[in-house]
């Protein structure tokens, strides 16, 4: 239940707890606020709305007003400040709308999403694209926002619209920020040792042999929390079998004990000798440190790995670069990328739907997204009109990688049922890493469990 | 006045029903009903009603979304799947039993041993006592974090002291599923030993020194004194310690959860329940089935033990 974007670490526990409590307190306030405002401010606001409509004329009707409550999982201080600045800008542009922000600890927000959405959720809330969005849309716990997409649609690539569309063909989600997964390395480490970027799996193997001969660990690896190895599975699957097979397998339209799935594990088994041993006892942070310290050559992770390099030194962060996962099957080349998208949705019965939609239209602009990408240089904006002049070299390259991909996947635990990802795929991959020999037994067991879970 | 009238009433009652003594006044009765009834009600409402509902839900398939009408009843399917196609289940049962065995056979006796040593009033015993007790004030989750720093492969204390941080020779204390359970048990014992020690020490302090002196005069060695005199006298404390040990073993959860979410060699029933129920798109029915199994295991260990103990007491009395 820990997820890439905000791993649970020891140092943060205290702060998260405090934020959680604050969130709870704020939540209590939020519940009371709209009712109060509605009770005492109805006449005034109706008057302003009419006046604005009369004088402005050219603004879209109905003009939003009142208070919009927003449930946010942006609990770490950096993110929270960036969100606050963005929300402040929205209020500035829409003087009639007040935002009531209810920030909850990132992991707690995720774990309680079920009860949250069924109870009295905020009007708008932060969430993730892909299956995890579709699931709640399908359960009727979120409001479709096709009219928002009429406004912002032109500002997004079709892959982003696809990632925002529910199973019924309606849109339920507005993308805010994203980051790609790729193989990260230090430029100076490759230059000093005369290594070249591999574009095929054979080149990757040759490079790895070379690194081992030079006394380095070729591929850093840490899977103590279970989710990082899902990225490796995703890429191997998309490179071996293509994006469509990934989507079908995640939805269990393909079988886990299919020969094509077994081929993914078999390819992985060939690469395992080049991976850092002892991965199941190592956190991704520790694995990233070994690349930053030039003990290991490369590391398959999301761009948030930059945070660890920053911790080592600014020089290490500036030296950080990446390349796309190499080609395995020429039919699919390097055409797919894992790039999870964070964004916003509207709950099932918002008290202020006009205001919430107005907010989501703003979320879908480069102006809003810049507040975030300026504050955290390991993330990217999703809108076409995003001002990328503030991007550093890594951000520019990340944006290029995503723009050049024909298919964007959301990461394994966002593309399939969360209960299947956490209770079946996660432990199964760990079993595989302990015993890469028994692929048949492993995939049969995964398929049996998939059948049990997906019939629910 | 009221006391007097109560006395009169009592006397009058006693006259009418000559044989029946009433030890309790109405007020006593009221206090009793309040003091016993309310906790009993709370207990039933917050413990047994949810437990019974869990048992009911374990026969269902439900993702926690929607009302009662969304629940689908599927009989024993969940139990069948738990036992046949859910790989973490049997390891979890085994690990819970290993945990119990390790605590009963090693950690708890060691805590008692330390208590006996500290009871001898040796030099600096206050210092040792405090040093051993310090981990007890930490939560088990925090203990987990602390020991992760010690066991970490490249950055950890042990591997650095042993000089085994190179990829070829490093020991993966928490990632290797054949050793990580034992490493976690050591970490958990670090706290458990101190807990048992302080409880037992309190018990030892209450033993009448005259007993020990008498044993010494009769020529018993200190070993014999402990096993034949002190240990039997401390029977009530021994029971408390055993029950605490069993409870601590069965509710083991946090240390494993912070280490790796209870996967890869650290499966426990409590974690299996949590992993299936907490979070998005929960498998309420499946998780409930696991919870019921944990309940049965717990009752299966605790009830026979308490029943035998209390029955033995009655027989003795």
XYZ file of C-alpha atoms in Angstrom:
773
model
C 0.000 0.000 0.000
C 3.040 2.223 -0.074
C 3.355 3.784 -3.447
C 6.124 5.222 -5.522
C 5.183 8.835 -5.222
C 5.533 9.083 -1.511
C 7.276 6.232 0.200
C 6.741 5.852 3.892
C 9.970 6.556 5.673
C 10.955 6.723 9.297
C 11.788 10.381 9.353
C 8.429 11.338 7.935
C 6.236 9.362 10.308
C 5.974 12.060 12.900
C 5.091 14.736 10.428
C 2.582 12.574 8.628
C 0.853 11.825 11.877
C 0.588 15.480 12.670
C -0.676 16.245 9.196
C -3.192 13.500 9.569
C -4.526 15.005 12.752
C -4.614 18.405 11.152
C -6.377 16.852 8.218
C -8.969 15.321 10.491
C -9.525 18.640 12.226
C -9.766 20.419 8.888
C -12.129 17.732 7.663
C -14.489 18.372 10.537
C -14.422 22.053 9.633
C -15.020 21.382 5.981
C -18.128 19.370 6.676
C -19.645 22.214 8.602
C -18.463 25.052 6.379
C -20.609 24.715 3.230
C -23.815 24.458 5.219
C -22.965 27.539 7.249
C -22.041 29.525 4.194
C -25.148 28.450 2.407
C -27.229 29.482 5.387
C -25.847 32.960 5.903
C -24.497 33.989 2.535
C -27.104 32.810 0.070
C -28.557 36.154 -0.874
C -25.269 37.966 -1.204
C -23.771 35.342 -3.407
C -26.789 35.070 -5.618
C -26.590 38.830 -6.062
C -22.904 38.803 -6.995
C -23.435 35.991 -9.430
C -26.197 37.837 -11.215
C -24.200 41.038 -11.243
C -21.159 39.305 -12.675
C -23.235 37.578 -15.302
C -24.922 40.834 -16.240
C -21.789 42.929 -16.430
C -19.398 40.311 -17.803
C -21.679 38.688 -20.293
C -18.860 36.818 -22.020
C -18.079 34.474 -19.089
C -19.340 30.928 -19.245
C -22.625 30.337 -17.475
C -23.301 29.215 -14.833
C -20.598 31.126 -13.057
C -19.140 29.215 -10.133
C -19.363 30.579 -6.620
C -19.395 29.473 -3.019
C -17.069 27.057 -1.291
C -15.495 24.037 -2.922
C -14.025 21.425 -0.600
C -10.953 19.569 -1.833
C -9.564 16.349 -0.363
C -5.819 16.287 -0.907
C -3.239 13.578 -0.337
C -0.384 16.047 -0.825
C 0.856 15.744 2.716
C 4.606 16.226 2.524
C 5.569 19.852 3.113
C 7.062 20.544 -0.323
C 4.060 19.193 -2.185
C 1.625 20.810 0.185
C 3.140 24.251 -0.354
C 3.046 23.823 -4.120
C -0.629 22.859 -3.960
C -1.378 25.763 -1.650
C 0.193 28.224 -4.102
C -1.777 26.729 -6.956
C -5.074 26.845 -5.042
C -4.390 30.451 -4.058
C -3.951 31.340 -7.723
C -7.296 29.697 -8.508
C -9.042 31.746 -5.833
C -7.434 34.867 -7.227
C -8.834 34.099 -10.681
C -12.235 33.128 -9.289
C -12.941 35.618 -6.519
C -16.394 34.149 -5.882
C -15.057 30.719 -5.091
C -13.410 29.783 -1.822
C -11.488 26.530 -1.509
C -11.492 24.508 1.689
C -8.502 22.180 1.511
C -8.507 19.014 3.576
C -5.046 17.456 3.496
C -4.650 13.874 4.712
C -1.470 11.833 4.998
C -0.689 10.323 1.604
C -0.809 6.653 2.548
C -3.735 7.071 4.922
C -5.687 8.802 2.179
C -5.131 5.819 -0.085
C -5.962 3.221 2.521
C -9.172 4.953 3.505
C -10.363 5.866 0.021
C -13.207 3.324 0.157
C -14.786 4.675 3.315
C -13.939 8.235 2.351
C -15.788 8.104 -0.961
C -18.780 6.324 0.558
C -19.032 8.698 3.508
C -19.100 12.452 3.043
C -16.251 13.084 0.628
C -15.028 16.509 -0.414
C -16.334 17.928 -3.702
C -13.052 17.293 -5.494
C -10.244 14.951 -4.480
C -6.777 13.896 -5.603
C -6.483 10.463 -7.192
C -4.688 8.345 -9.807
C -5.448 7.605 -13.438
C -5.996 4.142 -14.876
C -7.802 1.195 -13.334
C -7.856 2.816 -9.915
C -9.891 5.700 -11.318
C -12.083 3.393 -13.417
C -12.890 1.197 -10.431
C -14.474 4.007 -8.408
C -16.128 5.508 -11.484
C -17.662 2.120 -12.212
C -18.931 1.856 -8.635
C -20.750 5.162 -9.041
C -18.581 6.926 -6.471
C -17.485 9.694 -8.811
C -19.141 12.198 -11.174
C -18.402 12.189 -14.882
C -16.904 15.429 -16.160
C -17.265 15.284 -19.935
C -18.122 19.000 -19.996
C -14.818 19.784 -18.295
C -13.088 17.836 -21.040
C -14.963 19.887 -23.669
C -12.999 22.830 -22.308
C -9.616 21.259 -21.557
C -9.595 18.447 -24.143
C -7.568 20.391 -26.706
C -4.893 20.920 -24.100
C -4.071 17.206 -23.739
C -2.547 14.470 -25.842
C -4.994 11.673 -26.624
C -3.103 9.233 -24.381
C -3.918 11.433 -21.385
C -7.581 11.578 -22.320
C -7.552 7.808 -22.655
C -6.085 7.505 -19.146
C -8.909 9.744 -17.842
C -11.752 7.774 -19.380
C -13.876 5.316 -17.446
C -15.067 1.916 -18.623
C -18.343 3.523 -19.779
C -16.538 5.922 -22.133
C -17.090 9.026 -20.003
C -14.313 11.121 -18.502
C -13.881 11.116 -14.734
C -10.397 12.467 -14.188
C -8.215 15.489 -14.949
C -4.470 14.758 -15.205
C -2.263 17.032 -13.144
C 1.296 15.731 -13.001
C 3.235 12.656 -14.079
C 6.711 11.106 -14.165
C 8.264 8.387 -16.324
C 9.950 5.129 -15.300
C 13.276 4.465 -17.018
C 16.807 3.234 -16.398
C 18.622 5.960 -14.491
C 22.412 6.377 -14.415
C 25.137 8.922 -13.764
C 26.478 10.538 -16.920
C 29.997 10.873 -15.505
C 30.030 7.202 -14.468
C 29.245 6.081 -18.043
C 31.677 8.608 -19.552
C 34.571 7.751 -17.207
C 34.251 4.043 -17.875
C 33.483 4.338 -21.582
C 30.046 2.718 -21.377
C 27.464 3.320 -24.089
C 23.687 3.451 -23.808
C 22.110 0.083 -24.703
C 19.100 0.098 -27.010
C 18.490 -3.647 -27.189
C 18.398 -6.329 -24.533
C 21.573 -7.918 -25.943
C 23.414 -4.630 -25.662
C 22.133 -4.344 -22.089
C 23.554 -7.787 -21.300
C 26.906 -6.952 -22.916
C 27.073 -3.680 -20.990
C 26.243 -5.514 -17.759
C 28.987 -8.093 -18.375
C 31.401 -5.217 -18.898
C 30.372 -3.534 -15.657
C 30.742 -6.780 -13.729
C 34.206 -7.258 -15.176
C 35.044 -3.750 -13.948
C 33.846 -4.658 -10.455
C 30.525 -2.817 -10.476
C 26.981 -3.990 -9.861
C 25.308 -3.482 -13.259
C 21.681 -2.961 -12.189
C 20.819 -1.644 -8.737
C 17.782 -3.319 -7.234
C 15.743 -2.907 -4.044
C 12.379 -4.594 -3.528
C 11.890 -4.681 0.212
C 8.591 -2.809 -0.125
C 7.481 -5.047 -2.968
C 6.313 -2.465 -5.496
C 9.587 -1.398 -7.192
C 9.976 -4.778 -8.936
C 6.524 -4.288 -10.465
C 8.165 -1.659 -12.693
C 10.617 -4.246 -14.003
C 7.760 -6.647 -14.703
C 5.800 -3.923 -16.517
C 8.674 -3.020 -18.816
C 9.641 -6.604 -19.592
C 6.009 -7.408 -20.341
C 5.501 -4.387 -22.581
C 8.782 -4.987 -24.409
C 8.195 -8.727 -24.865
C 4.433 -8.784 -25.482
C 3.466 -5.193 -26.170
C 1.208 -2.646 -24.501
C -2.093 -4.301 -25.424
C -1.058 -7.570 -23.759
C -0.109 -5.605 -20.633
C -3.571 -4.015 -20.523
C -5.334 -7.327 -21.164
C -3.273 -9.199 -18.599
C -3.902 -6.537 -15.973
C -7.657 -6.787 -16.615
C -7.284 -10.594 -16.546
C -8.459 -10.968 -20.133
C -5.192 -12.876 -20.627
C -3.978 -15.640 -18.348
C -1.077 -15.418 -15.947
C 0.043 -18.933 -16.877
C -0.034 -18.072 -20.579
C 3.246 -18.842 -22.361
C 3.638 -15.140 -23.097
C 3.526 -14.279 -19.382
C 5.997 -17.081 -18.669
C 8.272 -15.586 -21.311
C 8.355 -12.350 -19.283
C 9.560 -14.192 -16.196
C 12.031 -16.238 -18.260
C 13.547 -13.045 -19.708
C 13.719 -11.602 -16.213
C 15.509 -14.726 -14.966
C 18.176 -14.158 -17.648
C 18.706 -10.603 -16.388
C 18.686 -11.450 -12.674
C 22.422 -12.238 -12.469
C 23.049 -8.597 -13.425
C 20.821 -7.288 -10.659
C 22.083 -6.327 -7.241
C 21.781 -9.408 -4.970
C 19.824 -9.224 -1.744
C 17.161 -7.003 -3.292
C 14.392 -8.191 -0.992
C 16.135 -6.741 2.050
C 16.952 -3.397 0.440
C 14.749 -0.299 0.149
C 14.648 1.627 -3.131
C 16.320 4.514 -1.348
C 19.334 2.363 -0.443
C 19.500 0.955 -3.979
C 19.413 4.491 -5.418
C 22.275 5.483 -3.127
C 24.500 2.788 -4.645
C 23.996 4.346 -8.096
C 24.547 7.846 -6.735
C 27.785 6.617 -5.118
C 28.879 4.932 -8.375
C 28.895 1.431 -6.916
C 26.143 0.368 -9.287
C 25.668 1.336 -12.928
C 21.956 1.810 -13.579
C 18.611 1.608 -11.865
C 15.111 1.025 -13.198
C 12.829 3.345 -11.229
C 10.533 6.350 -11.525
C 11.968 9.830 -11.925
C 11.339 10.455 -8.236
C 14.688 8.669 -7.778
C 16.112 12.179 -8.284
C 15.172 12.977 -4.679
C 17.759 10.470 -3.438
C 20.446 11.920 -5.717
C 19.615 15.374 -4.443
C 20.185 14.062 -0.945
C 23.655 12.843 -1.855
C 24.640 16.136 -3.499
C 23.492 18.694 -6.029
C 26.328 17.464 -8.241
C 24.909 13.930 -8.195
C 21.452 15.266 -9.100
C 22.856 17.314 -12.002
C 24.774 14.247 -13.169
C 21.606 12.114 -13.249
C 20.331 10.957 -16.620
C 18.241 8.089 -17.958
C 17.575 5.975 -21.021
C 14.436 4.128 -22.072
C 14.211 0.429 -21.288
C 15.886 -1.399 -24.216
C 14.039 -3.181 -27.001
C 13.411 -6.923 -26.649
C 10.891 -7.725 -29.362
C 11.315 -5.657 -32.574
C 7.516 -5.700 -33.053
C 7.137 -3.471 -30.030
C 10.474 -1.643 -29.966
C 10.519 0.962 -27.225
C 6.997 2.186 -27.947
C 5.544 2.045 -24.411
C 6.406 3.871 -21.254
C 5.289 3.503 -17.643
C 4.226 6.993 -16.570
C 1.776 7.125 -13.650
C -0.477 10.186 -13.662
C -1.745 11.960 -10.547
C -4.768 14.182 -10.883
C -8.197 15.178 -9.616
C -11.704 13.731 -9.632
C -15.139 14.879 -8.430
C -17.009 12.843 -5.831
C -20.437 11.319 -6.439
C -22.658 14.051 -4.950
C -20.636 17.256 -4.637
C -22.228 20.158 -2.802
C -20.783 22.623 -5.275
C -20.467 20.927 -8.625
C -20.016 24.116 -10.652
C -17.214 25.273 -8.417
C -15.558 21.856 -8.451
C -15.678 21.692 -12.256
C -14.254 25.194 -12.474
C -11.381 24.040 -10.263
C -10.754 20.974 -12.433
C -10.661 23.143 -15.560
C -7.940 25.162 -13.872
C -6.080 21.979 -12.842
C -5.969 21.068 -16.530
C -3.870 24.111 -17.462
C -0.126 24.511 -17.671
C -0.435 27.536 -15.415
C -1.683 25.393 -12.519
C 0.754 22.570 -13.136
C 3.753 24.884 -13.188
C 3.297 25.537 -9.480
C 4.057 21.873 -8.890
C 6.814 21.252 -11.415
C 8.678 24.346 -10.215
C 8.603 23.112 -6.653
C 9.540 19.507 -7.388
C 11.857 19.030 -10.330
C 11.317 15.265 -10.423
C 7.798 15.628 -11.823
C 6.329 16.773 -15.137
C 3.269 18.732 -16.201
C 0.631 16.937 -18.279
C -1.058 19.793 -20.193
C 0.148 20.812 -23.661
C 0.299 24.501 -22.791
C 2.591 23.857 -19.819
C 5.421 26.349 -19.602
C 8.503 24.149 -19.610
C 11.048 26.982 -19.530
C 11.676 26.231 -15.862
C 12.434 22.536 -16.536
C 15.909 21.218 -15.884
C 17.634 18.833 -18.300
C 16.147 15.733 -16.672
C 12.605 17.104 -16.760
C 12.967 18.037 -20.431
C 14.179 14.562 -21.268
C 11.363 12.997 -19.260
C 8.801 15.078 -21.122
C 10.334 14.000 -24.437
C 10.220 10.344 -23.452
C 6.530 10.544 -22.618
C 5.695 12.611 -25.701
C 7.484 10.156 -27.994
C 5.768 7.056 -26.556
C 2.832 5.584 -28.450
C 1.431 3.981 -25.313
C 1.454 5.138 -21.720
C 0.915 2.571 -18.975
C 0.049 3.608 -15.431
C 2.227 1.129 -13.496
C 1.119 -2.332 -12.436
C -0.620 -1.456 -9.185
C -2.568 1.331 -10.920
C -3.505 -0.730 -13.975
C -5.063 -3.694 -12.189
C -7.262 -4.335 -9.172
C -5.406 -2.972 -6.137
C -6.247 -6.063 -4.086
C -4.836 -8.312 -6.805
C -1.674 -6.213 -7.121
C -0.962 -6.142 -3.393
C -2.067 -9.600 -2.274
C -1.054 -11.658 -5.316
C 1.375 -9.963 -7.703
C 3.573 -8.401 -5.044
C 4.297 -11.589 -3.039
C 4.486 -13.667 -6.247
C 7.215 -11.475 -7.703
C 9.115 -11.755 -4.428
C 8.747 -15.534 -4.593
C 10.094 -15.419 -8.128
C 13.108 -13.358 -7.056
C 13.887 -15.957 -4.387
C 13.401 -18.869 -6.712
C 13.556 -17.925 -10.403
C 13.513 -21.600 -11.449
C 9.875 -22.517 -10.808
C 8.134 -20.247 -13.306
C 5.431 -22.807 -14.149
C 4.397 -23.370 -10.533
C 4.443 -19.646 -9.828
C 2.349 -18.592 -12.798
C -0.169 -21.402 -12.176
C -0.613 -20.184 -8.614
C -1.013 -16.572 -9.804
C -3.634 -17.637 -12.336
C -5.622 -19.590 -9.724
C -5.703 -16.564 -7.464
C -6.523 -14.230 -10.343
C -9.538 -16.376 -11.196
C -10.698 -16.226 -7.579
C -10.291 -12.460 -7.297
C -11.498 -11.349 -10.728
C -14.782 -13.251 -10.433
C -15.643 -11.021 -7.477
C -32.619 7.699 57.071
C -32.378 5.719 53.946
C -29.896 3.309 55.474
C -32.221 2.739 58.303
C -35.178 2.040 56.084
C -33.007 -0.316 54.060
C -32.046 -2.135 57.184
C -35.675 -2.373 58.148
C -36.586 -3.700 54.761
C -33.794 -6.209 54.950
C -34.857 -7.327 58.368
C -38.438 -7.627 57.215
C -37.365 -9.686 54.204
C -35.315 -11.909 56.371
C -38.295 -12.570 58.521
C -40.440 -13.577 55.612
C -37.766 -15.747 53.970
C -35.984 -17.036 56.984
C -33.358 -19.129 55.260
C -32.201 -16.566 52.648
C -29.448 -14.149 53.640
C -29.076 -10.989 51.713
C -25.538 -9.739 51.668
C -26.261 -6.975 49.180
C -28.395 -3.930 49.680
C -30.273 -2.490 46.726
C -27.628 0.138 46.406
C -24.887 -2.459 46.277
C -26.868 -4.255 43.663
C -27.225 -1.080 41.626
C -23.503 -0.398 41.849
C -22.762 -3.973 40.870
C -25.085 -3.878 37.886
C -23.529 -0.588 36.827
C -19.913 -1.643 37.375
C -20.246 -5.095 35.849
C -23.142 -4.639 33.466
C -21.856 -1.608 31.626
C -18.403 -3.031 30.894
C -20.078 -6.301 29.921
C -22.363 -4.442 27.541
C -19.476 -2.494 26.052
C -17.486 -5.694 25.756
C -20.299 -7.508 23.996
C -20.982 -4.579 21.698
C -17.402 -3.814 20.727
C -15.887 -7.291 20.864
C -18.458 -10.011 20.337
C -20.841 -8.284 17.951
C -18.009 -7.412 15.518
C -16.556 -10.887 15.975
C -19.879 -12.495 15.103
C -20.317 -10.149 12.143
C -16.827 -11.128 10.940
C -17.827 -14.774 11.119
C -20.948 -13.953 9.118
C -18.989 -11.930 6.528
C -16.487 -14.748 6.110
C -19.164 -16.618 4.162
C -19.573 -13.755 1.718
C -17.976 -11.970 -1.184
C -17.997 -8.202 -0.771
C -15.639 -5.409 -1.802
C -16.839 -3.082 0.948
C -18.700 -0.813 -1.458
C -22.462 -0.479 -1.373
C -24.901 -1.662 1.265
C -25.924 -5.066 2.526
C -27.606 -5.846 -0.795
C -24.184 -5.785 -2.478
C -23.019 -8.728 -0.367
C -23.010 -12.051 -2.156
C -23.240 -15.203 -0.050
C -20.852 -17.904 -1.188
C -20.750 -20.412 1.648
C -17.380 -21.918 2.483
C -15.644 -20.791 -0.724
C -13.415 -18.305 1.100
C -12.184 -20.953 3.526
C -11.569 -23.366 0.696
C -9.549 -20.753 -1.201
C -7.598 -19.757 1.897
C -6.491 -23.339 2.421
C -5.874 -24.283 -1.202
C -4.821 -21.425 -3.475
C -3.662 -18.651 -1.142
C 0.116 -19.167 -0.890
C 0.776 -16.960 2.182
C -1.685 -18.885 4.373
C 0.234 -21.999 5.433
C 3.519 -20.123 5.891
C 1.561 -17.644 8.038
C 0.226 -20.423 10.279
C 3.680 -21.944 10.623
C 5.267 -18.564 11.352
C 2.680 -17.793 14.033
C 3.467 -21.126 15.702
C 7.232 -20.557 15.421
C 6.699 -17.121 16.963
C 4.753 -18.664 19.840
C 7.335 -21.401 20.349
C 10.252 -18.988 20.250
C 8.667 -16.675 22.795
C 7.600 -19.464 25.165
C 10.811 -21.475 24.968
C 13.463 -18.777 24.584
C 12.428 -15.144 25.048
C 10.191 -15.536 28.106
C 12.510 -17.926 30.034
C 15.395 -15.579 29.253
C 13.441 -12.627 30.653
C 12.715 -14.662 33.797
C 16.373 -15.628 34.054
C 17.403 -11.972 33.920
C 14.818 -11.133 36.583
C 16.241 -13.809 38.896
C 19.748 -12.467 38.353
C 18.683 -8.877 39.004
C 16.826 -9.976 42.119
C 20.156 -10.925 43.648
C 20.852 -7.233 44.291
C 24.228 -7.341 42.621
C 26.251 -4.226 41.986
C 24.749 -1.966 39.331
C 21.542 -3.965 39.125
C 19.529 -0.732 38.808
C 21.543 0.135 35.725
C 21.002 -3.261 34.093
C 17.372 -3.167 35.005
C 16.882 0.172 33.275
C 18.970 -0.777 30.267
C 16.946 -3.942 29.731
C 13.670 -2.180 30.317
C 14.206 0.729 27.919
C 13.039 -1.126 24.763
C 9.701 -1.880 26.432
C 8.643 1.758 26.299
C 9.130 1.758 22.513
C 6.337 0.651 20.237
C 7.006 -2.537 18.321
C 6.800 -0.556 15.075
C 9.625 1.665 16.282
C 11.606 -1.405 17.327
C 11.169 -2.571 13.733
C 12.604 0.667 12.355
C 15.555 0.563 14.737
C 16.479 -3.007 13.837
C 16.145 -2.311 10.129
C 19.038 0.100 10.536
C 21.029 -2.700 12.115
C 20.129 -5.338 9.513
C 20.260 -3.171 6.340
C 22.470 -4.891 3.715
C 24.958 -2.142 2.728
C 24.375 0.504 5.372
C 23.524 -1.730 8.305
C 25.554 -2.110 11.471
C 26.034 -5.874 11.424
C 27.228 -6.229 7.842
C 29.616 -3.301 8.274
C 31.064 -4.758 11.453
C 31.416 -8.152 9.774
C 32.820 -6.504 6.634
C 30.208 -8.204 4.464
C 28.867 -5.303 2.435
C 30.179 -6.434 -0.969
C 27.678 -7.869 -3.417
C 29.469 -11.257 -3.364
C 29.409 -11.803 0.371
C 26.722 -9.611 1.897
C 24.213 -11.211 4.226
C 20.666 -10.212 3.407
C 19.294 -10.401 6.944
C 15.781 -9.213 6.226
C 15.457 -10.179 2.570
C 16.464 -13.839 2.771
C 13.267 -15.706 3.604
C 15.091 -18.529 5.345
C 16.614 -16.279 8.005
C 14.528 -13.110 8.172
C 11.875 -14.521 10.510
C 14.572 -15.350 13.063
C 16.108 -11.909 12.747
C 12.694 -10.349 13.378
C 12.178 -12.660 16.345
C 15.437 -11.426 17.845
C 14.284 -7.844 17.398
C 10.869 -8.610 18.904
C 12.491 -10.484 21.795
C 14.700 -7.504 22.520
C 11.545 -5.797 23.704
C 9.683 -8.838 25.020
C 12.524 -9.936 27.318
C 12.529 -6.593 29.114
C 8.767 -6.728 29.537
C 8.815 -10.218 31.069
C 11.822 -9.305 33.195
C 10.098 -6.367 34.853
C 6.903 -8.331 35.491
C 8.769 -11.236 36.988
C 11.039 -9.009 39.005
C 7.987 -7.438 40.614
C 6.794 -10.937 41.450
C 10.130 -11.981 42.905
C 10.237 -8.928 45.154
C 6.966 -10.041 46.697
C 8.276 -13.477 47.711
C 8.680 -13.721 51.457
C 12.473 -13.803 52.106
C 11.787 -16.150 55.021
C 10.954 -18.882 52.514
C 14.316 -18.564 50.858
C 16.104 -18.426 54.189
C 14.305 -21.550 55.341
C 15.299 -23.319 52.149
C 18.907 -22.204 52.609
C 18.932 -23.476 56.187
C 17.624 -26.804 54.926
C 20.669 -26.904 52.688
C 19.069 -26.169 49.315
C 21.285 -24.700 46.605
C 20.131 -21.439 45.045
C 19.062 -23.427 41.984
C 16.961 -25.796 44.071
C 15.564 -22.871 46.055
C 14.357 -21.276 42.869
C 12.832 -24.337 41.232
C 11.326 -25.934 44.324
C 10.381 -22.941 46.456
C 10.234 -19.634 44.615
C 8.846 -20.836 41.280
C 5.845 -22.685 42.776
C 5.071 -19.748 45.064
C 4.949 -17.464 42.038
C 2.256 -19.466 40.299
C -0.121 -16.514 39.769
C 2.685 -14.476 38.181
C 3.690 -17.448 36.048
C 0.181 -17.685 34.656
C 0.095 -13.979 33.870
C 3.433 -14.240 32.115
C 2.400 -17.217 30.069
C -0.849 -15.601 28.990
C 0.983 -12.380 28.092
C 3.495 -14.360 26.070
C 0.745 -16.115 24.139
C -1.103 -12.871 23.503
C 2.073 -11.076 22.382
C 2.845 -13.921 19.977
C -0.586 -14.048 18.408
C -0.991 -10.317 17.998
C 2.466 -9.943 16.437
C 1.912 -7.576 13.564
C 3.468 -4.123 13.619
C 7.140 -5.110 13.558
C 6.571 -7.336 10.552
C 4.354 -4.808 8.810
C 6.891 -1.998 9.011
C 9.643 -4.328 7.857
C 8.169 -5.561 4.583
C 4.366 -5.581 4.876
C 4.499 -9.216 5.951
C 5.645 -10.818 2.723
C 8.648 -12.873 1.656
C 9.203 -15.114 4.674
C 7.467 -12.880 7.211
C 3.869 -13.932 6.577
C 1.657 -13.884 9.684
C -2.078 -14.426 10.026
C -2.607 -10.922 11.404
C -0.850 -9.402 8.381
C -2.777 -11.588 5.951
C -6.015 -10.275 7.476
C -4.863 -6.660 7.187
C -3.496 -6.972 3.662
C -6.841 -8.279 2.449
C -9.132 -5.903 4.294
C -7.385 -2.536 4.612
C -6.977 -0.387 1.551
C -8.719 0.136 -1.757
C -11.096 -2.445 -3.191
C -10.945 -4.614 -0.107
C -11.650 -8.342 -0.064
C -13.818 -8.145 3.038
C -15.133 -11.717 2.897
C -11.780 -13.336 2.236
C -10.070 -11.263 4.934
C -12.850 -12.101 7.396
C -12.307 -15.803 6.768
C -8.637 -15.334 7.670
C -9.636 -13.366 10.764
C -11.973 -16.133 11.888
C -9.161 -18.648 11.527
C -6.937 -16.422 13.662
C -9.736 -16.191 16.230
C -10.077 -19.960 16.342
C -6.319 -20.411 16.729
C -6.272 -17.849 19.559
C -9.225 -19.367 21.387
C -7.830 -22.842 20.761
C -4.652 -21.938 22.623
C -5.985 -19.668 25.365
C -9.213 -21.384 26.425
C -7.898 -24.889 27.190
C -5.032 -23.379 29.121
C -7.144 -21.057 31.269
C -9.772 -23.748 31.762
C -7.218 -26.233 33.033
C -5.560 -23.661 35.270
C -8.750 -22.485 36.908
C -10.130 -25.974 37.267
C -6.919 -27.044 38.963
C -7.350 -24.091 41.313
C -10.873 -25.156 42.198
C -9.784 -28.716 42.827
C -6.972 -27.482 45.048
C -9.347 -25.212 46.936
